[in-house]
Amino acid sequence: MSIFETLESEVRSYSRGWPVVFDRAQGSWLYSEDGKAYLDFFAGAGALNYGHNNPVLKKALIDYISRDGVTHALDMFTVAKRDFLETLNDVILKPREMDYKVIFPGPGGANAVEAALKLARKVTGKESVINFTNAFHGMTLGALSVTGNSMKRGGAGIPLVHATPMPYDKYFDGAYPDFLYFERLLEDSGSGLNEPAAVIVETVQGEGGINAARLEWLKGLSELCERHDILLILDDVQMGCGRTGPFFSFEEAGIKPDMICLSKSIGGYGLPLAITLVRPDLDVWSPGEHNGTFRGINPAFVTAAEALRTYWRDDELEKSTKAKGERVGRVFTELVDSYPESNLVAKGRGLARGLEFPDGEIAGKVCAQAFERGLLMETSGPDGEVVKLLPALTTTEEEIEQGLSIIKESVGAVLSR
Amino acid sequence: MSIFETLESEVRSYSRGWPVVFDRAQGSWLYSEDGKAYLDFFAGAGALNYGHNNPVLKKALIDYISRDGVTHALDMFTVAKRDFLETLNDVILKPREMDYKVIFPGPGGANAVEAALKLARKVTGKESVINFTNAFHGMTLGALSVTGNSMKRGGAGIPLVHATPMPYDKYFDGAYPDFLYFERLLEDSGSGLNEPAAVIVETVQGEGGINAARLEWLKGLSELCERHDILLILDDVQMGCGRTGPFFSFEEAGIKPDMICLSKSIGGYGLPLAITLVRPDLDVWSPGEHNGTFRGINPAFVTAAEALRTYWRDDELEKSTKAKGERVGRVFTELVDSYPESNLVAKGRGLARGLEFPDGEIAGKVCAQAFERGLLMETSGPDGEVVKLLPALTTTEEEIEQGLSIIKESVGAVLSR
Amino acid sequence: MSIFETLESEVRSYSRGWPVVFDRAQGSWLYSEDGKAYLDFFAGAGALNYGHNNPVLKKALIDYISRDGVTHALDMFTVAKRDFLETLNDVILKPREMDYKVIFPGPGGANAVEAALKLARKVTGKESVINFTNAFHGMTLGALSVTGNSMKRGGAGIPLVHATPMPYDKYFDGAYPDFLYFERLLEDSGSGLNEPAAVIVETVQGEGGINAARLEWLKGLSELCERHDILLILDDVQMGCGRTGPFFSFEEAGIKPDMICLSKSIGGYGLPLAITLVRPDLDVWSPGEHNGTFRGINPAFVTAAEALRTYWRDDELEKSTKAKGERVGRVFTELVDSYPESNLVAKGRGLARGLEFPDGEIAGKVCAQAFERGLLMETSGPDGEVVKLLPALTTTEEEIEQGLSIIKESVGAVLSR
Amino acid sequence: MSIFETLESEVRSYSRGWPVVFDRAQGSWLYSEDGKAYLDFFAGAGALNYGHNNPVLKKALIDYISRDGVTHALDMFTVAKRDFLETLNDVILKPREMDYKVIFPGPGGANAVEAALKLARKVTGKESVINFTNAFHGMTLGALSVTGNSMKRGGAGIPLVHATPMPYDKYFDGAYPDFLYFERLLEDSGSGLNEPAAVIVETVQGEGGINAARLEWLKGLSELCERHDILLILDDVQMGCGRTGPFFSFEEAGIKPDMICLSKSIGGYGLPLAITLVRPDLDVWSPGEHNGTFRGINPAFVTAAEALRTYWRDDELEKSTKAKGERVGRVFTELVDSYPESNLVAKGRGLARGLEFPDGEIAGKVCAQAFERGLLMETSGPDGEVVKLLPALTTTEEEIEQGLSIIKESVGAVLSR
């Protein structure tokens, strides 16, 4: 393992908790080079909703590469991109009566966010953006300025300005009316709040600790934005593509964001791809005003289109995701009840689930125990106090049970000491 | 073509000059869906130095995918990543006596730049960065703030601060000593220049108009940085990986930058990959302080390592690149001489070549003529006044001649009117 | 009046409500050039706590000028400055067991604020400052960035950053516990709030609409700052020098701010003077690091020292100010009760009193009616909805009654229509 | 002297070089409390162009105070303000065919600069401002961001952005054509220079080391601003009011700045007063958009108007200032010639004169020697290497000679050691 230690930067993180060298992967399983199998309940932090090396997508991918389909094409027109756009339109947008234009902003989620923020500022002529406590939107300077984590913000090396945090749903445990503070500041011309171009929000804060906003809170936010003529940017990078059940995590709230950021699982196979959907009247870019080299990775278009065709023509995946999510939720609630003195909290929606421990040290120990037992899970939350589950949506019920058993054992091993 | 027009954002650019739908690609050739072949002298804006769908890399890629090698692995340890790191070390770093640590910052060049800027600011505790006139470093907010193009800067929607532009080499056509203004400002405690954390520079400005800095200018810049304790960030995203001949474009200047940004062709096959190399003592990140989902795309590691093994174990590619580059340069000089009244200028180094026209309109017409004749070329420079050639380094001598013939015809068709 | 209209900038404001040309002044009275007397209940926006051309101070001033005492002395040592410092120490600081150093930052209140903000940032190495909704701290860029009024902020022409507004006392009419949101953000490392160097606060917001914070709120704020190691800057520019009764408006809250800004009435006679008091251990300036031409206006030192000696050797002024303030308060409460359908609100403390109307138009009409009856009053608050009383503390009881009668008539004239 | 040391902040500066306590002043003389007379060649850093306690102004001032003329009147109309405006118009503006509106921005020079910067940004909708190397414009955040001195900038505690320094006249000793770099950056749309709202400039940099720009350089700058539609802000705070001969220091350059900042000697007697003159079409403020307590100090209006009437109805003062300035210049040139090995440089224009020494230590010793001999002078320049002379314009020829003798002795005492 020494080449990693001597050559790779100290910034590496996941490899610290899982100090093995992985070689192969299939479905919900990762295999280390010495042949040990790991059940993966992290799934590329949500980038592998259809599992590792999904065979349907794999076949399409190999076919495309084998026949010398264009690989890299900047933002040129290609057959693969057309197929992706048509499929996105037919399978996702049209059935939901969503009228959006598609920006290809660069290959990662942060790029999708940067494009949205730039466009929102250009459209409105305002600089300020409202973000929420414990938000995570990415690590490039624009995205980082709307991210909450103080350690990550500190890495910027410059003051991160132009963003003001507002309390996310349940920040005060329901003790106060939603948006009381936010709307008061907006309505008071003496409040000192810079007039915001946009609000950026996640429906479930993954990095922030699997904080799931209530649907009525999301609806309220959308209405507030409309009332005050503020653009609503929905960052669905981690929670989109079915993570919470429906394709877009905000569907059940009945809202229509002005801009939507997608990445991670949109590519289907784990290849980098990101898109920003914007209301057509907001698409005021000049040609080339936001560009980049990797805006059209055609192998990712191929697997992206195939994934949409395979999984989103009907509501089977949505239903099974919800069912599996509820199963996990029930087990987590049982764990909460089993250790009343530990003040555990069960969190989440769909297959984005969290179990909150009193502190990050305990949560870390639970993950370490799980790793020893062959299960990959990560912590999240400001102090790493939440064990975070993002299994592939294609994980079988048996695998879910297998993972839950390991979790129960791991929690027991840590809390019963 | 209507799905592109109705669904894709107005920000698309390359597809406007080349309004065909591409399907397949091989080597230096792109094929539209109606079967027409295009000789590609743009090569993914430098992302395809080894040609489209290079067969050696393709084989390694298909093998890896077929055997279910891990595709997406965040920043976990993998066999593919280890192979890449070892190959990078053995083939590139060690032979050049370069001691650097490798950051995987996200999949695009802008991410490599953002990581370098953040780290430079963190290390020095200073916010300000020096960039150069007509620089291009990317479109995320940090990278954009050190980019020169006013149209692209305008897209930010917020004032881009913390960067001060200095004149790039030949900005005054050699009329004044190098760095006269820059060093005077640094030495004068009343100059009002914020003390810079770092200088960021390209050895040849691709987007800026194929401006090739002299080696002694680069050396002088490196010495100035050392004298004033300023970090030198070398953005080799477009000019690295052999574009100008040697693997790193700065090798012949005999300098050792503090940080080096690589992307585009580092992945070999056109798949997104970026790395930032930093002097080991500067690697002061906390774990996870800069992260992201797509920091380890293993298929790209596979093709990246294979490309290094195939092309960089000896100096054949370097030599042939220089030879081909000189051939292009000679033809460009002949064109300059053939149209003395048009004030053309031949520019560039290695296989990064430019032909400057009096204005962007003329240069655009030349590219349009070339496209009609089956050759893909783009313009660059602040007003698009430079026809820019970045052919794959693996383009054959015959293909080079074929392209040059088309260029001569195209120039003739425009200028002789 | 035409020279004003042709030559003076459109930015002028008070002259629009009081379109007469004033010539002389004495005590609480201003006289227009045509000899009409106006009872002044605005008193230079709090700069004339001892009345216009106070005879005791006037005598000292004329004596000093007549004997050619130094007028302008930059920050040199002078007899007049020594006398001021000694008197400030003996009469104000020592009896209150206050250990502070005195900065002479420039002649206006905004300068006192700018000096405090700069020093707080220098001491802590942090950029961010917390201000409060409806705060007013001045119009230079640093002071403006912590000011709430959106019209005034808009005048900056650049985004005003580095400040985050928190709810002032009673912002939610007691529905939220004090500092709930503020402290939650501070304690949550994922909140996205930039760690603040300082909090800047007024005890009664004059421009903001005569919002008087409760003493326990001020005490709570001071304790919160101590808990979180944040510097507390008390802007006592308008409310200091006895406006609310005691010399410092925060005395009764029992707190010891880290920095205190004074201006307006500190000079005694209406001549420009400002000081910033700082805890001795925070006085880390280099010599000349904050300078300016008008840091030592000796005639102002003379009247300042004389005012302290005349009015602050005992508690008579404090007592009479409170008594007069309570009298005004009672009358305002009666007015509130007399017009139950108008939803008036009586506000304030000491002789900083406000009467809030439903909107700025009505409040403006009341002031216009008062002006016609020979009384000068102004509006404040985000929409100008509060009639604001800042009479000289030396106003006699008879004059107070005279003014209150006019106010009653004026309110009646407007509300009974 | 202990009260100063125990109570006054460490930021005090002038008192460190002149450690005596001054009491009285008359004309060009300051008297310490022990009766020693000092010839003042610093004159309040240019705030006392008409000498200390000028008897004509003193009489008008005492008369005004004695008759209870309004002292403090915010921005209300007063008889004294009308007289000032009319006199300014009749004596200064009309005869020079200057059509400007007058802003009263607050009492110090920095306020005049802040108002100009705010208005320039509001009018143009651009944030960026061009300043010059070694500029000094004040210490509040807006003014400081366009100031050059790194120690003073460091006091801000936040990154000072939105300003880019350009080389002042003679920065490269004539080696570069004027404005070569500046205009090149403006014309190059890829330069990375943020499009500037305004340029702010001094005609002679006082704090920067008595750097006198050539008239043709000023004219060239004005033309460049016109060509590129950039507002020209002339900061005449220190060099205006006759310091270089004519009332405005830029008159001989034949330019018409868009905005002019005046303070220091505009009040005549050393009382705080500042005005910003703006082209009428730029006066787009909303009422109260830039306000402040001390915008109308009527005693300063009285002395200001009296000074204009007394000294600017004819060209006597202008002529005598030039003659005295030339006399100082000749003596400085003789000193330069007398110490050829010391590389002295004689600098300046009118009665703003400088003698540059090899370093700040030597210049400081010369001032110390002069102080011992009863002459007050200060150093300026980035390293304090320039002895700076700003005697009152009313200094008699005999006093000038007396001071020059002391200077010669002092230089001799230091350089001959």
mmCIF file of C-alpha atoms in Angstrom, chain C residues 43-205:
data_model
loop_
_atom_site.group_PDB
_atom_site.id
_atom_site.type_symbol
_atom_site.label_atom_id
_atom_site.label_comp_id
_atom_site.label_asym_id
_atom_site.label_seq_id
_atom_site.Cartn_x
_atom_site.Cartn_y
_atom_site.Cartn_z
ATOM 1 C CA ALA C 43 -30.958 68.265 18.149
ATOM 2 C CA GLY C 44 -28.543 67.423 15.346
ATOM 3 C CA ALA C 45 -29.689 63.816 15.333
ATOM 4 C CA GLY C 46 -28.317 63.553 18.837
ATOM 5 C CA ALA C 47 -25.218 65.688 18.308
ATOM 6 C CA LEU C 48 -26.511 68.519 20.488
ATOM 7 C CA ASN C 49 -27.342 66.870 23.790
ATOM 8 C CA TYR C 50 -26.381 70.084 25.615
ATOM 9 C CA GLY C 51 -28.406 72.301 23.290
ATOM 10 C CA HIS C 52 -27.422 74.713 20.550
ATOM 11 C CA ASN C 53 -24.593 77.048 21.391
ATOM 12 C CA ASN C 54 -24.623 76.094 25.051
ATOM 13 C CA PRO C 55 -23.422 79.252 26.850
ATOM 14 C CA VAL C 56 -20.963 77.524 29.174
ATOM 15 C CA LEU C 57 -19.288 75.726 26.299
ATOM 16 C CA LYS C 58 -19.522 78.797 24.095
ATOM 17 C CA LYS C 59 -17.576 80.827 26.608
ATOM 18 C CA ALA C 60 -14.826 78.207 26.802
ATOM 19 C CA LEU C 61 -14.730 77.993 23.030
ATOM 20 C CA ILE C 62 -14.467 81.740 22.427
ATOM 21 C CA ASP C 63 -11.835 82.058 25.137
ATOM 22 C CA TYR C 64 -9.788 79.316 23.502
ATOM 23 C CA ILE C 65 -10.062 80.743 20.004
ATOM 24 C CA SER C 66 -9.408 84.256 21.232
ATOM 25 C CA ARG C 67 -6.184 83.319 22.981
ATOM 26 C CA ASP C 68 -4.953 81.541 19.813
ATOM 27 C CA GLY C 69 -5.109 78.089 21.325
ATOM 28 C CA VAL C 70 -3.973 75.540 18.724
ATOM 29 C CA THR C 71 -6.916 74.766 16.416
ATOM 30 C CA HIS C 72 -5.684 71.975 14.213
ATOM 31 C CA ALA C 73 -2.963 69.661 15.437
ATOM 32 C CA LEU C 74 -3.285 66.292 13.703
ATOM 33 C CA ASP C 75 -2.514 63.825 16.486
ATOM 34 C CA MET C 76 0.121 65.935 18.174
ATOM 35 C CA PHE C 77 0.124 66.439 21.932
ATOM 36 C CA THR C 78 -1.720 69.587 22.949
ATOM 37 C CA VAL C 79 -2.807 71.181 26.173
ATOM 38 C CA ALA C 80 -6.443 70.935 25.057
ATOM 39 C CA LYS C 81 -6.161 67.239 24.239
ATOM 40 C CA ARG C 82 -4.503 66.544 27.569
ATOM 41 C CA ASP C 83 -7.277 68.343 29.366
ATOM 42 C CA PHE C 84 -9.858 66.326 27.463
ATOM 43 C CA LEU C 85 -8.146 62.997 28.181
ATOM 44 C CA GLU C 86 -7.708 63.830 31.868
ATOM 45 C CA THR C 87 -11.304 64.974 32.203
ATOM 46 C CA LEU C 88 -12.623 61.914 30.363
ATOM 47 C CA ASN C 89 -10.589 59.740 32.683
ATOM 48 C CA ASP C 90 -11.494 61.522 35.909
ATOM 49 C CA VAL C 91 -15.159 62.240 35.240
ATOM 50 C CA ILE C 92 -16.231 59.282 33.141
ATOM 51 C CA LEU C 93 -13.894 56.293 33.058
ATOM 52 C CA LYS C 94 -12.436 56.038 36.556
ATOM 53 C CA PRO C 95 -15.722 56.456 38.470
ATOM 54 C CA ARG C 96 -17.153 53.644 36.367
ATOM 55 C CA GLU C 97 -14.035 51.487 36.796
ATOM 56 C CA MET C 98 -13.637 51.391 33.045
ATOM 57 C CA ASP C 99 -10.139 50.652 31.770
ATOM 58 C CA TYR C 100 -9.917 51.664 28.115
ATOM 59 C CA LYS C 101 -7.528 53.302 25.708
ATOM 60 C CA VAL C 102 -8.714 56.159 23.511
ATOM 61 C CA ILE C 103 -8.370 56.137 19.722
ATOM 62 C CA PHE C 104 -8.968 59.404 17.829
ATOM 63 C CA PRO C 105 -10.057 57.898 14.540
ATOM 64 C CA GLY C 106 -11.313 60.840 12.476
ATOM 65 C CA PRO C 107 -14.061 63.299 13.116
ATOM 66 C CA GLY C 108 -17.319 61.388 12.496
ATOM 67 C CA GLY C 109 -19.137 58.437 13.965
ATOM 68 C CA ALA C 110 -18.487 56.297 10.889
ATOM 69 C CA ASN C 111 -14.762 56.735 11.491
ATOM 70 C CA ALA C 112 -15.124 55.508 15.053
ATOM 71 C CA VAL C 113 -16.910 52.438 13.680
ATOM 72 C CA GLU C 114 -14.379 51.853 10.896
ATOM 73 C CA ALA C 115 -11.538 51.976 13.428
ATOM 74 C CA ALA C 116 -13.301 49.479 15.685
ATOM 75 C CA LEU C 117 -14.024 47.046 12.831
ATOM 76 C CA LYS C 118 -10.469 47.238 11.515
ATOM 77 C CA LEU C 119 -8.968 46.660 14.920
ATOM 78 C CA ALA C 120 -11.351 43.793 15.722
ATOM 79 C CA ARG C 121 -10.354 42.058 12.493
ATOM 80 C CA LYS C 122 -6.678 42.687 13.061
ATOM 81 C CA VAL C 123 -6.797 41.344 16.615
ATOM 82 C CA THR C 124 -8.761 38.204 15.781
ATOM 83 C CA GLY C 125 -7.552 37.429 12.269
ATOM 84 C CA LYS C 126 -11.182 36.906 11.240
ATOM 85 C CA GLU C 127 -13.077 38.938 8.646
ATOM 86 C CA SER C 128 -16.712 38.385 9.466
ATOM 87 C CA VAL C 129 -18.808 40.637 11.687
ATOM 88 C CA ILE C 130 -22.314 40.161 13.081
ATOM 89 C CA ASN C 131 -24.648 43.118 12.888
ATOM 90 C CA PHE C 132 -28.315 43.417 13.723
ATOM 91 C CA THR C 133 -31.461 43.969 11.732
ATOM 92 C CA ASN C 134 -32.174 47.694 11.297
ATOM 93 C CA ALA C 135 -28.742 48.710 12.526
ATOM 94 C CA PHE C 136 -27.208 52.001 11.451
ATOM 95 C CA HIS C 137 -23.471 52.524 11.801
ATOM 96 C CA GLY C 138 -22.507 54.965 9.057
ATOM 97 C CA MET C 139 -21.961 55.447 5.340
ATOM 98 C CA THR C 140 -18.296 54.709 4.620
ATOM 99 C CA LEU C 141 -17.851 51.253 3.133
ATOM 100 C CA GLY C 142 -16.852 49.448 6.308
ATOM 101 C CA ALA C 143 -19.587 51.053 8.385
ATOM 102 C CA LEU C 144 -22.157 50.695 5.617
ATOM 103 C CA SER C 145 -21.545 46.963 5.362
ATOM 104 C CA VAL C 146 -22.915 46.572 8.913
ATOM 105 C CA THR C 147 -25.845 48.927 8.321
ATOM 106 C CA GLY C 148 -29.281 47.497 7.581
ATOM 107 C CA ASN C 149 -31.139 50.005 5.425
ATOM 108 C CA SER C 150 -31.376 48.620 1.901
ATOM 109 C CA MET C 151 -31.574 52.015 0.171
ATOM 110 C CA LYS C 152 -28.388 53.143 1.870
ATOM 111 C CA ARG C 153 -26.686 49.777 1.216
ATOM 112 C CA GLY C 154 -27.621 50.061 -2.427
ATOM 113 C CA GLY C 155 -25.588 53.247 -2.648
ATOM 114 C CA ALA C 156 -22.374 51.303 -2.111
ATOM 115 C CA GLY C 157 -22.201 50.151 -5.713
ATOM 116 C CA ILE C 158 -20.355 46.998 -4.658
ATOM 117 C CA PRO C 159 -21.671 43.929 -2.858
ATOM 118 C CA LEU C 160 -21.420 44.561 0.872
ATOM 119 C CA VAL C 161 -20.042 41.409 2.359
ATOM 120 C CA HIS C 162 -18.300 40.180 5.542
ATOM 121 C CA ALA C 163 -21.386 40.911 7.668
ATOM 122 C CA THR C 164 -24.332 38.715 8.625
ATOM 123 C CA PRO C 165 -27.439 40.239 10.188
ATOM 124 C CA MET C 166 -28.972 38.679 13.301
ATOM 125 C CA PRO C 167 -32.380 39.527 14.755
ATOM 126 C CA TYR C 168 -32.316 42.507 17.118
ATOM 127 C CA ASP C 169 -34.229 42.351 20.359
ATOM 128 C CA LYS C 170 -38.000 41.987 19.916
ATOM 129 C CA TYR C 171 -37.587 41.259 16.202
ATOM 130 C CA PHE C 172 -40.127 38.470 16.605
ATOM 131 C CA ASP C 173 -42.026 40.182 19.414
ATOM 132 C CA GLY C 174 -40.686 37.728 21.962
ATOM 133 C CA ALA C 175 -41.845 34.631 20.086
ATOM 134 C CA TYR C 176 -38.297 33.278 19.892
ATOM 135 C CA PRO C 177 -35.930 32.961 22.839
ATOM 136 C CA ASP C 178 -33.164 35.566 22.637
ATOM 137 C CA PHE C 179 -30.170 34.592 20.484
ATOM 138 C CA LEU C 180 -31.662 31.199 19.663
ATOM 139 C CA TYR C 181 -30.674 31.359 16.017
ATOM 140 C CA PHE C 182 -27.402 33.190 16.554
ATOM 141 C CA GLU C 183 -26.049 30.788 19.151
ATOM 142 C CA ARG C 184 -27.244 27.721 17.264
ATOM 143 C CA LEU C 185 -25.306 28.862 14.206
ATOM 144 C CA LEU C 186 -22.215 29.501 16.300
ATOM 145 C CA GLU C 187 -22.317 26.094 17.929
ATOM 146 C CA ASP C 188 -23.007 24.157 14.750
ATOM 147 C CA SER C 189 -19.766 23.623 12.841
ATOM 148 C CA GLY C 190 -21.841 22.906 9.752
ATOM 149 C CA SER C 191 -23.957 26.034 9.877
ATOM 150 C CA GLY C 192 -22.079 27.877 7.163
ATOM 151 C CA LEU C 193 -21.756 30.999 9.306
ATOM 152 C CA ASN C 194 -18.298 32.477 8.908
ATOM 153 C CA GLU C 195 -16.739 32.645 12.364
ATOM 154 C CA PRO C 196 -17.207 36.265 13.502
ATOM 155 C CA ALA C 197 -14.473 38.582 14.721
ATOM 156 C CA ALA C 198 -16.998 40.817 16.415
ATOM 157 C CA VAL C 199 -20.586 41.775 17.064
ATOM 158 C CA ILE C 200 -21.543 45.425 16.597
ATOM 159 C CA VAL C 201 -24.659 46.685 18.349
ATOM 160 C CA GLU C 202 -26.588 49.781 19.392
ATOM 161 C CA THR C 203 -28.480 49.733 22.697
ATOM 162 C CA VAL C 204 -31.309 51.733 21.123
ATOM 163 C CA GLN C 205 -31.506 51.763 17.348
#
